[in-house]
């Protein structure tokens, strides 16, 4: 029981953390929430499935499929940013609404191309391991490892590289950033691209872990959104902590109470936290 | 030819004219002061040089017309650094990261420059891993100067470097300006603090309600009587 | 104000005349359009009620709610569950449903005392999803994902239902529009622009938000109970679908947020687009095309179609 909660909790937390990090980063440089992250994730899941398992003519090696998918994922998020988010940066409400409508478009375009029925995707790796008496698939272990590797690389990148510092500078003060020669627009494009890539990784992981369907964008989006809000907008440390709160609460509910109530306690937690701390746990007032 | 030449600069904020036919010259290696009361347009003048305002007229730096250049290119290609009065540092980044962000457009000799800044301001070395927002006002001003120096600027624009600082801090800032001049950096200082500017600048312009109302020669600046007359009008 | 009162009165008469003409024209529709289209228009009327009720909350105050389905859901479920489990008559269960929605609307005000912007939106979205999950989980009581059916409808037949919804939609439209024209509406607009300024000028913004949300939820509740007792079947998808939320929002934004008339028009426009696309683009492509049209209109004309029409008329004069 406890082992299962631990493994499921760790894996789902890590997965949602990856999506949440993308949201955190675009919020910090653009001061808007891009609700298309669920759509980026879903497109990536379908593209990966199509490239890797799309029939007799298209069965690329998994590694190639993953790389192409990530590239397409960033291309889509950058196009969305350049296409309309950029025009609406001074109106967060409009970004909210337009990115949600965009998700609806993506959902139905995918349904139009691939049909509405869910499809199963092969795991990245087959086999299972036994840890502490319970058996888990190797796929979950790989997903967990990838998610954490990405998180650590991203944090290092943000804190140690020139571009990472430029991202932080733009998030604090775009004008000040311009005065040291940083182009805030370029930084935003790059960050949106990163967000698309992160969502793509999450989409591939989710696809190989469960299956793909045209409704798969909603729950990850809401959970990532909740994680970002609880953690405090723009705080990476807060996102890591809140991803684990949400992940473990969800895993606990799933294993101990009822699978259908998976999101409920996370939501309740969010409502309570927002009532007591209106900027989340780590948000800057 | 002068390093910086500003001719007939007009700036409007909506219908309000913030600067009216401002002209100014700065030679290579010179330190020029622009003095005037609050709201006289000093900040607008500095903002215009790095193209943060929508200005009309002529601004030429080292033979390059600045009207079409982006702020980023002005910083990056012409090595003009601007220490703003407000938001001059990034408060949620460490002191060290602030300095390294300053080196964004010049990534060679970063270590040498860092060493130079730390020599000039030992306190910054001591506090390099502290969040910049927790520094005192004077230390933040030093950090802003240090951040500008990371670029090895040809010209440094300083907006109110002594605002809100006590006398020992002002002296410290004077010292560092002296060092900068020795390194051959050209400086344009916008200040209300008359005494400080007289001590540090080679020449002065007087700005009042958006217009240049007077200027001194290199000799004239040493004449306190004359400066007072130009500044206060009596 | 006293001096130009007569002017305002003639203006009011003109506006009242426009309302009457609009109502009259629309009430002639059953004589010209086939019955199949009437059912489409009935749904458009419900959508218009939902969109306008969303507008008086989110369009006016700027507190963007993604939880309108929550208000619709609690009132619909309340009415149906009362009938199903306690044999409460329709004429009692429906008002109770509206009352429940009103309570829910007041519930929306509580978070606004502390959170704004995206935090409020997420709060409302959270309530919506939370409630959907609970209704699905409480299968024995609510029928789970299959829902409940076989409960009474208010009227039968397309024509009577069309007139019923027409009266409803005009009553809601006029009430909310009138509210928006008063000082109350102006304060709500000011709250959207800068709540702190309104507060500092000595007005208790909470009272205004409370009234706005209350009006919104009552209108939503009325729409929802009539809607569910028109369908005669209730399942989570009929009130909790994200697609319904998006329809409400798209209708409001392409019509013009904060105008009431705009969302009314928007509801009809998107219904026409959706029906018109039925022949051209099958299945999901229809929804995708419709959403793309909505997105493009919103990006190019963020103030909405109603605003553009007004501007057109002003220019002609």
PDB file of N, CA and C in Angstrom, chain A residues 29 86 213 215 234 282:
ATOM      1  N   UNK A  29       8.233  35.302 -17.465  1.00  0.00           N
ATOM      2  CA  UNK A  29       8.731  36.265 -18.457  1.00  0.00           C
ATOM      3  C   UNK A  29       7.618  37.008 -19.189  1.00  0.00           C
ATOM      4  N   UNK A  86       1.468  37.190 -28.129  1.00  0.00           N
ATOM      5  CA  UNK A  86       2.293  38.402 -28.094  1.00  0.00           C
ATOM      6  C   UNK A  86       1.465  39.673 -28.227  1.00  0.00           C
ATOM      7  N   UNK A 213      -5.780  10.298 -25.827  1.00  0.00           N
ATOM      8  CA  UNK A 213      -7.157  10.565 -26.226  1.00  0.00           C
ATOM      9  C   UNK A 213      -7.305  12.063 -26.415  1.00  0.00           C
ATOM     10  N   UNK A 215      -9.241  14.020 -25.089  1.00  0.00           N
ATOM     11  CA  UNK A 215      -9.615  14.764 -23.887  1.00  0.00           C
ATOM     12  C   UNK A 215      -8.471  14.851 -22.902  1.00  0.00           C
ATOM     13  N   UNK A 234       5.470  31.832 -10.597  1.00  0.00           N
ATOM     14  CA  UNK A 234       6.833  32.249 -10.863  1.00  0.00           C
ATOM     15  C   UNK A 234       7.870  31.688  -9.904  1.00  0.00           C
ATOM     16  N   UNK A 282       4.511  30.283  -2.029  1.00  0.00           N
ATOM     17  CA  UNK A 282       5.791  30.980  -2.153  1.00  0.00           C
ATOM     18  C   UNK A 282       5.718  32.218  -3.045  1.00  0.00           C
TER      19      UNK A 282
END
